[in-house]
PDB file of C-alpha atoms in Angstrom:
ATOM      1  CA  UNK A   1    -142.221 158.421  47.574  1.00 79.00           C
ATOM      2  CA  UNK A   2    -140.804 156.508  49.716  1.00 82.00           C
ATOM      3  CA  UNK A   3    -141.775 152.898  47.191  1.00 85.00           C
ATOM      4  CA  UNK A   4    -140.171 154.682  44.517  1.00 83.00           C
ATOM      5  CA  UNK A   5    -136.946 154.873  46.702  1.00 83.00           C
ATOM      6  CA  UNK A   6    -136.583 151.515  47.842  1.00 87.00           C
ATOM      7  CA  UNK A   7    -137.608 150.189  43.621  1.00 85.00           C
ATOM      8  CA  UNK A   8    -134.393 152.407  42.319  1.00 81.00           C
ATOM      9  CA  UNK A   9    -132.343 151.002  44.802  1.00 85.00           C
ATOM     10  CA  UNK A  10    -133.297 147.218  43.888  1.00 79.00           C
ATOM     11  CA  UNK A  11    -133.064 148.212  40.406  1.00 75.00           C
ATOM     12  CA  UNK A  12    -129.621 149.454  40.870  1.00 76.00           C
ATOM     13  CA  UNK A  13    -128.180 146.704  42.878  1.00 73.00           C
ATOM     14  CA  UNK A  14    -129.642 144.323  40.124  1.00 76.00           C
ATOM     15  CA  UNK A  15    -127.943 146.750  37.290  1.00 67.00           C
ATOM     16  CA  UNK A  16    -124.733 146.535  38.810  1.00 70.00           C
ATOM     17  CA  UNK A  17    -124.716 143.134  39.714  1.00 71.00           C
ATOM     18  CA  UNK A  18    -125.353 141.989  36.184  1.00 64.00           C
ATOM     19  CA  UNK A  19    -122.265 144.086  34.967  1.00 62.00           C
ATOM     20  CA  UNK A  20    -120.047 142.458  37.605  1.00 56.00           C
ATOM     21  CA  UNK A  21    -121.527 139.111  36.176  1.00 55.00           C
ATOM     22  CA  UNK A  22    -120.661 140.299  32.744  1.00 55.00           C
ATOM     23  CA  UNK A  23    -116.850 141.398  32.967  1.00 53.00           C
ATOM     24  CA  UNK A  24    -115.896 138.224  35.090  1.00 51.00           C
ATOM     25  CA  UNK A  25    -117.172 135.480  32.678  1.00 53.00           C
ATOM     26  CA  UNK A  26    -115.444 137.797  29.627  1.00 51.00           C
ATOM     27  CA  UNK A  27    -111.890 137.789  31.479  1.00 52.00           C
ATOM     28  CA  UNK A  28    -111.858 133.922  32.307  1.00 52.00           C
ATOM     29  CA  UNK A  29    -110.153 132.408  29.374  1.00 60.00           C
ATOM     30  CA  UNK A  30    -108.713 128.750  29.818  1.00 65.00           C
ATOM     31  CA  UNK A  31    -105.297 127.854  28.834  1.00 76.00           C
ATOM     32  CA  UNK A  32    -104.555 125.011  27.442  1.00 87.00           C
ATOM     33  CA  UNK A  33    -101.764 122.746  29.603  1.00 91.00           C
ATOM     34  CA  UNK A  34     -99.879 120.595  27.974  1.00 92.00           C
ATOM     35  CA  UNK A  35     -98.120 117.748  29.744  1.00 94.00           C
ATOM     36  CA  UNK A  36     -94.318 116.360  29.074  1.00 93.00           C
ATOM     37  CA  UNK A  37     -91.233 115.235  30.521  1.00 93.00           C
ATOM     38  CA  UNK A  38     -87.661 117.222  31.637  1.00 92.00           C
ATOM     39  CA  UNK A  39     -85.993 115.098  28.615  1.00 93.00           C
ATOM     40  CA  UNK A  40     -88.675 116.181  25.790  1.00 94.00           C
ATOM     41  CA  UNK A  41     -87.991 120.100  26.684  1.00 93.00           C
ATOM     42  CA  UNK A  42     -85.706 122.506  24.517  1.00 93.00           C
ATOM     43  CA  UNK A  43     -82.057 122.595  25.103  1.00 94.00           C
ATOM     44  CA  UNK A  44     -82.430 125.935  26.433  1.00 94.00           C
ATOM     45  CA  UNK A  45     -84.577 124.767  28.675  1.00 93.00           C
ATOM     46  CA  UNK A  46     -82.363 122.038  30.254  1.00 92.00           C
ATOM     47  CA  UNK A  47     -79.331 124.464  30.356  1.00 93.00           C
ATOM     48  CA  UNK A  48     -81.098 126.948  32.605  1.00 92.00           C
ATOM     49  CA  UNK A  49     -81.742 124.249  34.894  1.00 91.00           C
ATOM     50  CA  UNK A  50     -78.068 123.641  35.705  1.00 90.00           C
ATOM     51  CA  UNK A  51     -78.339 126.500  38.132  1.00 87.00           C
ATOM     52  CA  UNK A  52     -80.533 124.045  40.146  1.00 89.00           C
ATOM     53  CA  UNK A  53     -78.459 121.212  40.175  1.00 87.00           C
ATOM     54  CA  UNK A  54     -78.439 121.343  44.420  1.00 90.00           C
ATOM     55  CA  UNK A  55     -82.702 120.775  43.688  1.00 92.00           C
ATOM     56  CA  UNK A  56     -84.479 117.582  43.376  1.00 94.00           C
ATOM     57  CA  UNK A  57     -86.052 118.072  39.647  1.00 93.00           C
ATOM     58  CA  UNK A  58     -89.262 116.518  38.750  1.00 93.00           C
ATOM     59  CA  UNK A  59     -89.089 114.673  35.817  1.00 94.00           C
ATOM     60  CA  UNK A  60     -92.850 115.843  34.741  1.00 94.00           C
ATOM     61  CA  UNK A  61     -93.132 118.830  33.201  1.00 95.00           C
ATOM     62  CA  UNK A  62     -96.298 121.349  32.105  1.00 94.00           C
ATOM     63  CA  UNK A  63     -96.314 123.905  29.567  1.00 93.00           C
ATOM     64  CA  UNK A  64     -98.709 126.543  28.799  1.00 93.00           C
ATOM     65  CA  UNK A  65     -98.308 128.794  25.053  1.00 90.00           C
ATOM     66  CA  UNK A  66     -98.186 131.842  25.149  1.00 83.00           C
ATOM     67  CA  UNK A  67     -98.739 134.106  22.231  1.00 82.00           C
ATOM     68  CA  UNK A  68     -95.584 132.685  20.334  1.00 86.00           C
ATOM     69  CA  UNK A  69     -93.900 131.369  23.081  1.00 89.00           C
ATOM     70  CA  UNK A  70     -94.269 128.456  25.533  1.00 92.00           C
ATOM     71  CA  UNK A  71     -93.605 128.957  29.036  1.00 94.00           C
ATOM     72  CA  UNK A  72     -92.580 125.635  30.640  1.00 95.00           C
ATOM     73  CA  UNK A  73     -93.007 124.801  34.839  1.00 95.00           C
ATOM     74  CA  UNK A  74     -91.082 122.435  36.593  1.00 94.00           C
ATOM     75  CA  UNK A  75     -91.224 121.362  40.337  1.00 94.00           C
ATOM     76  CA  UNK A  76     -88.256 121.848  42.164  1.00 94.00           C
ATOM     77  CA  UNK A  77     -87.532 120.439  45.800  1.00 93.00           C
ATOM     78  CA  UNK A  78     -84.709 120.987  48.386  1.00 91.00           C
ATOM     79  CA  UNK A  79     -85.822 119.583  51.864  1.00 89.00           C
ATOM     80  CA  UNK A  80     -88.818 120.108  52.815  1.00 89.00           C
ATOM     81  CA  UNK A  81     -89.356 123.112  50.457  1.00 89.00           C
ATOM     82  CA  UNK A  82     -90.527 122.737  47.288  1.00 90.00           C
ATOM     83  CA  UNK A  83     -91.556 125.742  44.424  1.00 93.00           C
ATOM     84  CA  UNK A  84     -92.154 125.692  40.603  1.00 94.00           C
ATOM     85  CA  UNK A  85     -89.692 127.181  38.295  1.00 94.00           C
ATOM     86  CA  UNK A  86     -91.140 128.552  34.834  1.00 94.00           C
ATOM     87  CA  UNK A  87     -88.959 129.206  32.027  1.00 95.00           C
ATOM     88  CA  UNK A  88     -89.557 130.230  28.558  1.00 93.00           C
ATOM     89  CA  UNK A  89     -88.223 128.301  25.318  1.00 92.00           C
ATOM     90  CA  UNK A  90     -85.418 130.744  25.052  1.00 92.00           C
ATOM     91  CA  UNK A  91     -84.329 129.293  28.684  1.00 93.00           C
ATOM     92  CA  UNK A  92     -84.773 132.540  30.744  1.00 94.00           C
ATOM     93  CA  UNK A  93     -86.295 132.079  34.406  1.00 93.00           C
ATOM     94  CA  UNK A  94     -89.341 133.996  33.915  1.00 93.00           C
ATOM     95  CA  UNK A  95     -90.736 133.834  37.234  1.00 92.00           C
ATOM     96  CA  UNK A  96     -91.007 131.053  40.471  1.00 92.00           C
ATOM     97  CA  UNK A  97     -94.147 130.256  42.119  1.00 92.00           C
ATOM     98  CA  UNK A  98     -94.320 129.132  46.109  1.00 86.00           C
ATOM     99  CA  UNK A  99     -97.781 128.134  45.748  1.00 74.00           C
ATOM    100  CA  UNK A 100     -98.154 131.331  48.853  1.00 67.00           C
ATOM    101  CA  UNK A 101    -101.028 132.905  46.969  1.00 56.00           C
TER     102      UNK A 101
END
């Protein structure tokens, strides 16, 4: 009896752990990044950026699509802090990362 214990156990640790090993290798999709510069991005684009004028602007520039959108990223500096802006192609601030994850 108690064999038969300890064999459903193993055999449910191994079920379980297969599912976990199942759902994280479905969910990892890789995005294509594309690569270009502050003067190659949409008009838009460039106007949002007046708000950071004060900011040191890289002049490389990533973009990732989105469904039927792109969503560009751009380094931004002031000092010694430094973030990433991303903006859509319509020009709207869509989020800023501080690279705090």
């Amino acid at each position: 009896m108690k064999s038969l214990k300890i064999i459903l156990t193993v055999l449910s640790l191994t079920l379980f752990s297969v599912q976990d090993g199942f759902t994280q290798e479905g969910k990892q999709k890789e995005k294509e990044v594309f690569k270009t510069t502050k003067e190659k991005t949409p008009k838009k684009v460039k106007e949002s950026l007046k708000d950071y004028s004060n900011y040191k602007i890289s002049n490389e520039v990533t973009f990732v699509r989105k469904k039927d959108i792109s969503v560009y990223k751009f380094k931004v500096e002031k000092g010694s802090w430094s973030h990433y802006l991303l903006i859509n192609e319509t020009g709207k601030i869509i989020g800023i990362e501080t690279g705090e994850h």
